[in-house]
XYZ file of C-alpha atoms in Angstrom:
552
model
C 67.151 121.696 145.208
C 69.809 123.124 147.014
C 73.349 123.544 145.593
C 76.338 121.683 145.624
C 78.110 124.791 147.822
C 74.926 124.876 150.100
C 75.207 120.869 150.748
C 79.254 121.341 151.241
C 78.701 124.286 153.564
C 76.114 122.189 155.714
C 77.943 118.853 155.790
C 81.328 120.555 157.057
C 79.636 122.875 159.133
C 78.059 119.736 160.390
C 81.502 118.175 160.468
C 82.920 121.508 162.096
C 80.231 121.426 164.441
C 80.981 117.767 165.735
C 84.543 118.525 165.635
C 83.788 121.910 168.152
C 81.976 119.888 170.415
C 84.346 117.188 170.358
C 87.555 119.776 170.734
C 85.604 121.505 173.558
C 84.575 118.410 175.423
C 87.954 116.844 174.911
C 89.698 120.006 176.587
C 86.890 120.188 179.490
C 88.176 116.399 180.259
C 91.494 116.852 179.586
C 91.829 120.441 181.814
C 90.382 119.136 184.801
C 91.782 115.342 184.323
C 95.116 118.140 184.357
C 94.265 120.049 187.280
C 93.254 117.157 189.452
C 96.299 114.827 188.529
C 98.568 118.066 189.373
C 96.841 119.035 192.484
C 97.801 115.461 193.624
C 101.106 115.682 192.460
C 101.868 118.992 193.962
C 100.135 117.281 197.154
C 102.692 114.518 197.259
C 105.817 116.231 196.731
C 104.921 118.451 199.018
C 103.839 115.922 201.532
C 106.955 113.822 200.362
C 109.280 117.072 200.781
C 107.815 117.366 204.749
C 108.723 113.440 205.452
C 112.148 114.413 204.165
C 112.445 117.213 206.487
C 110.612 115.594 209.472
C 112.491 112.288 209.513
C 116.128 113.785 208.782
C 114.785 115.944 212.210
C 113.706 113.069 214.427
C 116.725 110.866 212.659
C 119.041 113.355 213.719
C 117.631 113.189 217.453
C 117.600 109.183 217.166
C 121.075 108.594 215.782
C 122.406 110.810 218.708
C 120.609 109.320 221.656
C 122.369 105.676 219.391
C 125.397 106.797 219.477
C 125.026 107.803 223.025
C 123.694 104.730 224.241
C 126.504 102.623 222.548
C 129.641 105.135 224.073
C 127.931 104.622 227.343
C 127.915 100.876 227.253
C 131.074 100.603 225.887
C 132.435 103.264 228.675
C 131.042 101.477 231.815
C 133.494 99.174 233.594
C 131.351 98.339 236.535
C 128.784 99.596 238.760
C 130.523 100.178 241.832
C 129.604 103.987 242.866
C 133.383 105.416 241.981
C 133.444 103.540 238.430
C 130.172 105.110 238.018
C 131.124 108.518 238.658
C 134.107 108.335 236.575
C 132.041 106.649 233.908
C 129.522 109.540 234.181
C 131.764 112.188 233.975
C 132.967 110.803 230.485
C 129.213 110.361 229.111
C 128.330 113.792 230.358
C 131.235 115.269 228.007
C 130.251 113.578 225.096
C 126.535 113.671 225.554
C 127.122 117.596 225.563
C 128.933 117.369 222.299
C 126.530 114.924 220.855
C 123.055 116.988 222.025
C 124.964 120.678 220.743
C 125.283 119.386 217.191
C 121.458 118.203 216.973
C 118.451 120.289 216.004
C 115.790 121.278 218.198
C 117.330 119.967 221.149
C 115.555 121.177 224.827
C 117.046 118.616 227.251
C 118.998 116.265 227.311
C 119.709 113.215 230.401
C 121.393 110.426 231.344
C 119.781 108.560 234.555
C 120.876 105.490 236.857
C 118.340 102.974 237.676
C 118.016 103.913 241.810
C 118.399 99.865 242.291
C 122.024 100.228 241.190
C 123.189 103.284 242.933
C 121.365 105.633 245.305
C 124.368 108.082 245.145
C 125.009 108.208 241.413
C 121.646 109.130 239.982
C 123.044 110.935 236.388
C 122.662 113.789 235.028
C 119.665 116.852 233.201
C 120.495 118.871 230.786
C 117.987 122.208 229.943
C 118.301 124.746 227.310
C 114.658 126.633 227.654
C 116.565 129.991 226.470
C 117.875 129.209 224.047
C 121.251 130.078 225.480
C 122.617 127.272 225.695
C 122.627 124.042 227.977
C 122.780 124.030 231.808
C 122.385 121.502 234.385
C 119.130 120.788 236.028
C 118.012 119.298 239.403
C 117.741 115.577 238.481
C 113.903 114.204 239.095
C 114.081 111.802 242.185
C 113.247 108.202 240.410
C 113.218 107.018 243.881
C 108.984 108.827 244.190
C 107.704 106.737 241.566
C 107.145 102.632 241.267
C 109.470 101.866 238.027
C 107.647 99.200 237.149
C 104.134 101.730 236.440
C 104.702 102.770 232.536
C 102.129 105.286 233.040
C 104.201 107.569 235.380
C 107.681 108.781 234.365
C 107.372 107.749 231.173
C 110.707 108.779 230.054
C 112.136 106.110 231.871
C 109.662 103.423 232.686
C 108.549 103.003 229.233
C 112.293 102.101 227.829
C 113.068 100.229 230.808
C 110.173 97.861 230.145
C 110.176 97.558 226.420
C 114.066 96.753 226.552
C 114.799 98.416 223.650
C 115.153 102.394 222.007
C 111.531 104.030 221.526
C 109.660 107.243 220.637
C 107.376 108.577 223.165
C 104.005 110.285 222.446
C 103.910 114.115 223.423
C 103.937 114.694 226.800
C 104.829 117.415 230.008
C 108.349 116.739 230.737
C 108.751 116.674 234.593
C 109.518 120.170 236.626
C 109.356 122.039 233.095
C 105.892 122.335 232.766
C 107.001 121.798 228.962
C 104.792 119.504 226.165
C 108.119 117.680 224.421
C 108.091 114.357 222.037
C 111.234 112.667 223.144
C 113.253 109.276 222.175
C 114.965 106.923 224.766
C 117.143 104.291 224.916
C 117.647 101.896 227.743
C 121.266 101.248 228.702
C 122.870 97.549 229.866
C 126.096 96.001 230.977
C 126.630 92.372 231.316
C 122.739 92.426 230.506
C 121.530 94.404 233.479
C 119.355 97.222 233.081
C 122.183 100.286 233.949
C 119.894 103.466 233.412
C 118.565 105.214 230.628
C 119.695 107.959 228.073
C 117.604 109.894 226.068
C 116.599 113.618 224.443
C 113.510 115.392 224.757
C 112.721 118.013 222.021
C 110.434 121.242 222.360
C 107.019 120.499 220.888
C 106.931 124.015 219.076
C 110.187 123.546 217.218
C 108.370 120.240 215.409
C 105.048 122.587 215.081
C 107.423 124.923 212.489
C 108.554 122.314 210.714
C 104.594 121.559 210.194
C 103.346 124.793 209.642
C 106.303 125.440 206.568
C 104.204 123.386 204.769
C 100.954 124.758 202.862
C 99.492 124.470 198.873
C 97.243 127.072 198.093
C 95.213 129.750 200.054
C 93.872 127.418 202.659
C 95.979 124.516 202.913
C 97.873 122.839 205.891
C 99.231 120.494 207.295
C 99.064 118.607 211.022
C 100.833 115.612 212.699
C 98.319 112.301 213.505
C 98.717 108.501 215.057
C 98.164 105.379 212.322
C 94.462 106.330 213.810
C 93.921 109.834 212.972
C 94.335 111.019 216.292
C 96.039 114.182 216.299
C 99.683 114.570 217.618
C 99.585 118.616 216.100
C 97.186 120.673 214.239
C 97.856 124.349 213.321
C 94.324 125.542 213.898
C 93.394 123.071 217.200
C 95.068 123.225 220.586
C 95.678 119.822 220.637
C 96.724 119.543 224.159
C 93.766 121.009 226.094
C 91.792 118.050 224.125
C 91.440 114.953 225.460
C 91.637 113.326 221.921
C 90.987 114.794 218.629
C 90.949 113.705 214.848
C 90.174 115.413 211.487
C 90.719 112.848 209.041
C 88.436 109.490 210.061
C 90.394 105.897 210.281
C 90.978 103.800 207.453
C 90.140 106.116 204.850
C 93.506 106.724 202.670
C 93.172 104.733 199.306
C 96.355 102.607 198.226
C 98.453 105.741 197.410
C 97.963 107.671 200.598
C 95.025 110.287 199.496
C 91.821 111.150 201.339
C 88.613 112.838 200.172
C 86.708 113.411 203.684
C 84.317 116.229 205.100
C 85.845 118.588 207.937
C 83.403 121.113 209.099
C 81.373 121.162 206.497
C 84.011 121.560 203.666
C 85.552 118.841 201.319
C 88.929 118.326 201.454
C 91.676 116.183 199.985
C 94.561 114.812 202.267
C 97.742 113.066 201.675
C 99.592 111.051 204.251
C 102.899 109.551 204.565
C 104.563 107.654 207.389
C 107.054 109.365 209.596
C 110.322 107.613 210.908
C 109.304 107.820 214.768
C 105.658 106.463 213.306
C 103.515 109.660 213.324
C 101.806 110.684 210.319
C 101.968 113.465 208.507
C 98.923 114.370 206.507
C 98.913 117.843 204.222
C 95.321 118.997 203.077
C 93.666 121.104 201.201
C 90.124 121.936 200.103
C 88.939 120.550 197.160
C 87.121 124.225 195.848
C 90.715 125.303 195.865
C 92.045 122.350 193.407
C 89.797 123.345 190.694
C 91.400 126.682 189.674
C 90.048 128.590 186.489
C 88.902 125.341 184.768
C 85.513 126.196 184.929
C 86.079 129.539 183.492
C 88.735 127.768 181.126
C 85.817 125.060 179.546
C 83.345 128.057 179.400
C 85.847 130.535 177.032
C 86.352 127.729 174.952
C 82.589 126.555 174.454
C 82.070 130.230 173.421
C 84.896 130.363 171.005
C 83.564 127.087 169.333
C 80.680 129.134 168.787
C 82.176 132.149 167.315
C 83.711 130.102 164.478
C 81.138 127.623 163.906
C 79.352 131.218 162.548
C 82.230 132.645 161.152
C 82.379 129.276 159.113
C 79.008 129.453 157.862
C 80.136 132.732 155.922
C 83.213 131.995 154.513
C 83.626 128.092 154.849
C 83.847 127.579 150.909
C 86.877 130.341 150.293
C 88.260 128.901 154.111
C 87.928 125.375 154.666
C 91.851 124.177 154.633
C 92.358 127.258 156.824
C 90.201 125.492 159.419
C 90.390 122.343 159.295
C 94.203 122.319 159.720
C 93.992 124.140 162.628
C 91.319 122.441 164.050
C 93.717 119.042 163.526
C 96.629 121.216 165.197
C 94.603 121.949 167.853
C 92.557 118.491 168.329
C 96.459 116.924 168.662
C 97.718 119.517 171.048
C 94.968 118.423 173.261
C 96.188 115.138 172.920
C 99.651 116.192 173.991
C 98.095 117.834 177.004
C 96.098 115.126 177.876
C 99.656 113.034 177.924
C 100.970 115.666 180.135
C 103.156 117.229 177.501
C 103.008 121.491 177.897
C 105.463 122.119 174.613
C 103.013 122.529 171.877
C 103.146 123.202 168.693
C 100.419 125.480 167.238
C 101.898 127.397 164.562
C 98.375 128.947 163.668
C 97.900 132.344 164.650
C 95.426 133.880 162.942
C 93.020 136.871 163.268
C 89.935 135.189 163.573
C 88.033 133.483 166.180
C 90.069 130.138 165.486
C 93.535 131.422 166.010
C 91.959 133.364 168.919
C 90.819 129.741 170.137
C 94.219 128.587 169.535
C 96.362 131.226 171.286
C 94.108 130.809 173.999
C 94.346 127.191 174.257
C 98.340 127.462 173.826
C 98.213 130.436 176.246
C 96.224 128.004 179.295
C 99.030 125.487 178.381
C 101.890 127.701 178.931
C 100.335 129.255 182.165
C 99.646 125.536 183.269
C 103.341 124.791 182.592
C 104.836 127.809 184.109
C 102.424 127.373 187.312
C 103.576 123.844 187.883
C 106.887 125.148 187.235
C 107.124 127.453 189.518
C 105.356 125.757 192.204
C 108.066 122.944 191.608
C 111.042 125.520 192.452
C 108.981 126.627 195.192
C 109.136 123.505 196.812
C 113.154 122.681 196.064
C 114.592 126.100 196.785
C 115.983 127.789 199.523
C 114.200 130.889 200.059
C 117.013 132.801 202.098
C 119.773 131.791 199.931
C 118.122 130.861 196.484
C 119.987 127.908 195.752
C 118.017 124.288 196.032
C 116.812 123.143 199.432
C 117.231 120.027 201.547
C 114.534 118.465 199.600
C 116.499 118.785 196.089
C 119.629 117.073 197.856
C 117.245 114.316 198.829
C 116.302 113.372 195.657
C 119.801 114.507 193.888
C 121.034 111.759 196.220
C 118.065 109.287 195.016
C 118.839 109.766 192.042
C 122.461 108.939 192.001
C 121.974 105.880 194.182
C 119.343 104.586 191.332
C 122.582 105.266 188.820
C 124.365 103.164 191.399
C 122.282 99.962 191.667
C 121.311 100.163 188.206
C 124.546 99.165 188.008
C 124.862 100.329 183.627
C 126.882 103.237 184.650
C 129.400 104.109 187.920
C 129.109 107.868 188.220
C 132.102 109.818 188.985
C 131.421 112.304 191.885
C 132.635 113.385 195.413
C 130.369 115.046 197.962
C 131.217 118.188 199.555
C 129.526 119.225 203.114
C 130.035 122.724 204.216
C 129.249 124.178 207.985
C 129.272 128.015 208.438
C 130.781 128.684 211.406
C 130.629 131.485 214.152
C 126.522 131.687 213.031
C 124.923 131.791 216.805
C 127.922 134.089 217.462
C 126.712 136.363 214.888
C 122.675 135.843 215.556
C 123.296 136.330 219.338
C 125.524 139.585 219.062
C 124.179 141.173 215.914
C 120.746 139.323 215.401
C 119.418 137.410 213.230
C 119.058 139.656 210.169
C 122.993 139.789 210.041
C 122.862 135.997 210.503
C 121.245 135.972 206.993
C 123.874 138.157 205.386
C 126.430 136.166 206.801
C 124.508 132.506 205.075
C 123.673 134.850 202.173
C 127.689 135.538 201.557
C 128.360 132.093 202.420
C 126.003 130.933 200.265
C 127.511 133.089 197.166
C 131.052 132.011 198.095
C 130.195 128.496 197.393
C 128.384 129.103 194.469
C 131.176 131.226 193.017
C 133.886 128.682 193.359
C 131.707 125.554 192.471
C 129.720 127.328 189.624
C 129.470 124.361 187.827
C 127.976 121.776 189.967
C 124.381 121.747 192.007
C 124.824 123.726 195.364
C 122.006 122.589 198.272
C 121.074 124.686 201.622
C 120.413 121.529 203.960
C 120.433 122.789 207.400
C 120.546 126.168 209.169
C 123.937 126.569 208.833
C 124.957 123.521 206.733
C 125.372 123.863 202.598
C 126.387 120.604 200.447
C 128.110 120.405 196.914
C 127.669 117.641 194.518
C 130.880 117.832 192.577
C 130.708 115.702 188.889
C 132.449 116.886 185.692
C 134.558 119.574 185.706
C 134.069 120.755 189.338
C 134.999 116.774 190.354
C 138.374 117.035 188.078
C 139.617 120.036 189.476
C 138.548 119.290 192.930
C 141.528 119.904 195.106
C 142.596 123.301 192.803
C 138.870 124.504 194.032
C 139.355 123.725 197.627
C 142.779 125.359 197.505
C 140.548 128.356 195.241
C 137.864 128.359 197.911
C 139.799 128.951 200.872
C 141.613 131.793 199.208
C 138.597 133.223 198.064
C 137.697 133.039 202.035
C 140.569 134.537 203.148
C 140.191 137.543 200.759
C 136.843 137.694 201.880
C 137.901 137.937 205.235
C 140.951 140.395 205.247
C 138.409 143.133 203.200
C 134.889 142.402 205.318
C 134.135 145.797 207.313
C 131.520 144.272 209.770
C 132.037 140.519 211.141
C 128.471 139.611 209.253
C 130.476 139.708 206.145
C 133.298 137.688 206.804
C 132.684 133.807 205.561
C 134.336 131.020 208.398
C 133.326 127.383 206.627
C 134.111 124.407 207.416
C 134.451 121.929 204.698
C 134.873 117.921 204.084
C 135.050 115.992 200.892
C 134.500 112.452 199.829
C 134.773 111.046 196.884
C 132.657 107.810 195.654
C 134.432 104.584 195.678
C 132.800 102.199 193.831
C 134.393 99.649 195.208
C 133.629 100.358 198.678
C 130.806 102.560 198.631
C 127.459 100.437 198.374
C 125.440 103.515 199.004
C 125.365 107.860 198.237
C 124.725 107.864 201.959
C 128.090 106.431 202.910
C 129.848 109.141 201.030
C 127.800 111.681 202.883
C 128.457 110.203 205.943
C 132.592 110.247 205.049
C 131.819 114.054 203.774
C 130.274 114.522 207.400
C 133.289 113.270 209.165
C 135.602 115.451 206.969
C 133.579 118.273 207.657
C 133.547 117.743 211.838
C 137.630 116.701 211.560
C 137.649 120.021 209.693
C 136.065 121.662 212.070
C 137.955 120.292 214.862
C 141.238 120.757 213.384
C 140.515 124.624 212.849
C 139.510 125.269 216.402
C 142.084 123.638 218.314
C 144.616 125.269 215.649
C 142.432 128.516 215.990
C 141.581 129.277 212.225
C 137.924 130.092 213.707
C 138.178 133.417 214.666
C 135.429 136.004 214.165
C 137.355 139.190 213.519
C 135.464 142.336 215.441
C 134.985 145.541 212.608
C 137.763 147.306 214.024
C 140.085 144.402 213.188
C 139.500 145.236 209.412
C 142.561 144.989 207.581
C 143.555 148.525 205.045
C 143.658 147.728 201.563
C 147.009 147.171 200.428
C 148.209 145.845 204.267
């Protein structure tokens, strides 16, 4: 007959052994349920991050070929030849402005139907150098039928639709150039006038692709509704007729894709682009699994180690394992619910606390990976402070405070422009360009220490002043541009000298339906701003010889 401490020792290491297995299966679930559910995650902020950076690009380009388009209608008085030469010089002036302040821009053009005048045909606009814009040889509509939507796109294609478009990549004429470009077709009295529009340089949207990547082997590449691809970073696209990686009508109900691409699974995300491209980021799925393998097979083993370790001291031991085993059972729980802050107080030397550090250990490396990869995503890597991306959903978040409608936050918006940067880039290059956004950058952060500071252009920095910051608003401003001025007098090499331009806008709740709208006022402040300091001459890039003795 065996004894009472032989028939305890095999029903709870019975009971312990369940309880392993159980523990160890529970984790192998709950780790890879982890790892996939973050993979995706990372996968659609990423993917969510590159919309956000694609469509304020092509917006950008749209909302100035808009604006163009309206000033141009509004400006015509007629279509006899000398009101359209007056009218053209006017549109040619403010195109220029309009097409300097946008991203990315190669040419630019205004052109006059040949049915309305055959002596005012408009005007081409280059910048292949990067130098700058100059004026082109216009292409002579006259060669081509109008009416054909296959040739001369540019122009055909928004003449007969009637209405703004994007156009598919394409070889601009004479350049010998593959652009994307978005037209609008201009009217007066409701005849067809012309056409404005900008073409951008097909390379400038493939770096705004290739800047995003997860993992070792991940990408991502541009595509129609159909999967046909627009831009792929490891395909030359253009010498192919057509081309597709991801097949049609795959994407489930959230946007991902499992599909084979030479010979290797992947998973895809897509999203829908403003001018109605997709963009898909992918990666393989070997490359999503991490160390959970490895993870499931350390903790198998350990379940082992103490289910042995039990059978020899179980009777002297048992509350010293079974708690643990309860501590560590609910931590798995927690991790399962996507909660990383555990508490697993156990840490003893045996095969169980070595279990449980390990198991707390994979949870903190877990947290501090996602972590990390989060602030890779939302911060600037020149300047360290949060990227375009964190504005975006800093923004979101304040308009979901504003149509909640519990709460009006108190905030103003504050955009920032560094100016004099091409000056610097072009004279000094681009490596002084940095130091010169890198002092900027430190500037603002200095003055407006207490609120969120976002890089969200090249040259462009915004503020989100609440709190404190928002109180003392105008003593900062005053603060900032002495701070600027200090800055300036001491700087021994122009790169070190800060020249911002700054607007403010405060939210009105009354007025202001929408974050954007106080953007938009910020915006305006900033360009009046800017205005106002060059025709008073504030903007002045001081040479290092200029610098000014201490004590002068």
């Amino acid at each position: 007959m065996h004894s009472l401490r032989t028939r305890i020792t095999v029903t709870m290491l019975a009971v312990i052994l369940a309880a392993l297995v159980i523990v160890t299966l529970l984790s192998a679930v709950f780790i890879r349920r982890t790892e996939s559910t973050k993979t995706d995650r990372l996968l659609a902020m990423l993917c969510e991050s590159g919309v956000r950076s694609l469509d304020y690009y092509f917006d950008s380009v749209q909302n100035s070929v808009l604006r163009v388009s309206a000033f141009v209608e509004e400006d015509l008085e007629g279509t006899a030849d000398p009101q359209l030469e007056k009218h053209m010089e006017n549109a040619r002036e403010y195109f220029g402005m309009m097409a300097s302040k946008t991203k990315g821009v190669l040419t630019y053009y205004y052109r006059i139907d040949p049915s309305v005048s055959s002596a005012v045909k408009g005007f081409w606009y280059t910048d292949l150098t990067g130098e700058g814009f100059v004026e082109h040889e216009v292409t002579d509509i006259t060669q081509y039928d109008v009416n054909d939507t296959s040739k001369l796109v540019w122009f055909t294609v928004p003449k007969h639709e009637g209405t703004p478009i994007w156009l598919a990549p394409y070889i601009t004429d004479n350049l010998d150039v593959r652009v994307i470009s978005y037209d609008a077709p201009v009217y007066w009295n409701g005849q067809f006038i012309g056409v404005v529009g900008i073409e951008v340089d097909y390379s400038v949207m493939a770096a705004e692709v290739d800047g995003l990547r997860l993992y070792d082997s991940g990408y991502a590449f541009l595509s129609d509704p159909d999967g046909k691809l627009f831009y792929h970073p490891h395909i030359d696209v253009p010498e192919l007729e057509s081309a597709y990686e991801i097949p049609t009508q795959t994407a489930d109900s959230d946007g991902f894709v499992r599909y084979t691409y030479q010979g290797e699974e992947k998973l895809a995300v897509r999203r829908t682009l403003s001018n109605g491209m997709w963009l898909n980021v992918t990666v393989p799925v070997s490359e999503t699994k991490g160390d959970w393998q490895g993870l499931i097979r350390n903790i198998a083993m350990g379940a082992v180690i103490v289910l042995i370790a039990a059978s020899l001291f179980l009777m002297l031991y048992t509350r010293r394992i079974t708690k643990p085993l309860e501590q560590l059972t609910e931590a798995a729980g927690q991790v399962e619910r996507g909660n990383y802050d555990l508490s697993l107080p156990y840490d003893g030397d045996d095969e169980l606390g070595r279990l449980t550090r390990s198991f707390r250990t994979l949870s903190d490396n877990v947290k501090a990976h996602i972590s990390d990869l989060s602030g890779q995503v939302f911060t600037d890597a020149l300047t360290h402070v949060k990227n375009k991306g964190a504005f975006a959903n800093a923004l979101a978040e304040l308009q979901a405070q504003i149509d909640r409608g519990d709460s009006k936050p108190a905030f103003a918006i504050a955009m920032l422009d560094c100016d004099c940067l091409k000056a610097i880039n072009d004279q000094y290059g681009h490596d002084k360009g940095d130091i010169y956004l890198r002092t900027a950058s430190g500037t603002i952060c200095e003055i407006f220490k207490h609120s969120p500071v976002f890089r969200i252009g090249g040259d462009e920095f915004a503020v989100i002043l609440m709190h404190d910051d928002y109180n003392s608003m105008d003593a900062l401003t005053d603060q900032f541009d002495r701070r600027t001025a200090q800055i300036n007098l001491s700087a021994g090499e122009p790169w070190e000298q800060v020249w911002i331009s700054k607007g403010f806008a405060v939210y009105r709740p009354a007025e202001d339906k929408t974050v954007q709208a106080v953007v938009q006022r910020a915006d305006q402040q900033m360009y009046q701003n800017k205005r106002d300091r060059k025709k008073h001459r504030e903007i002045a890039l001081r040479p290092a010889s200029d610098k000014v003795p201490p004590g002068d």
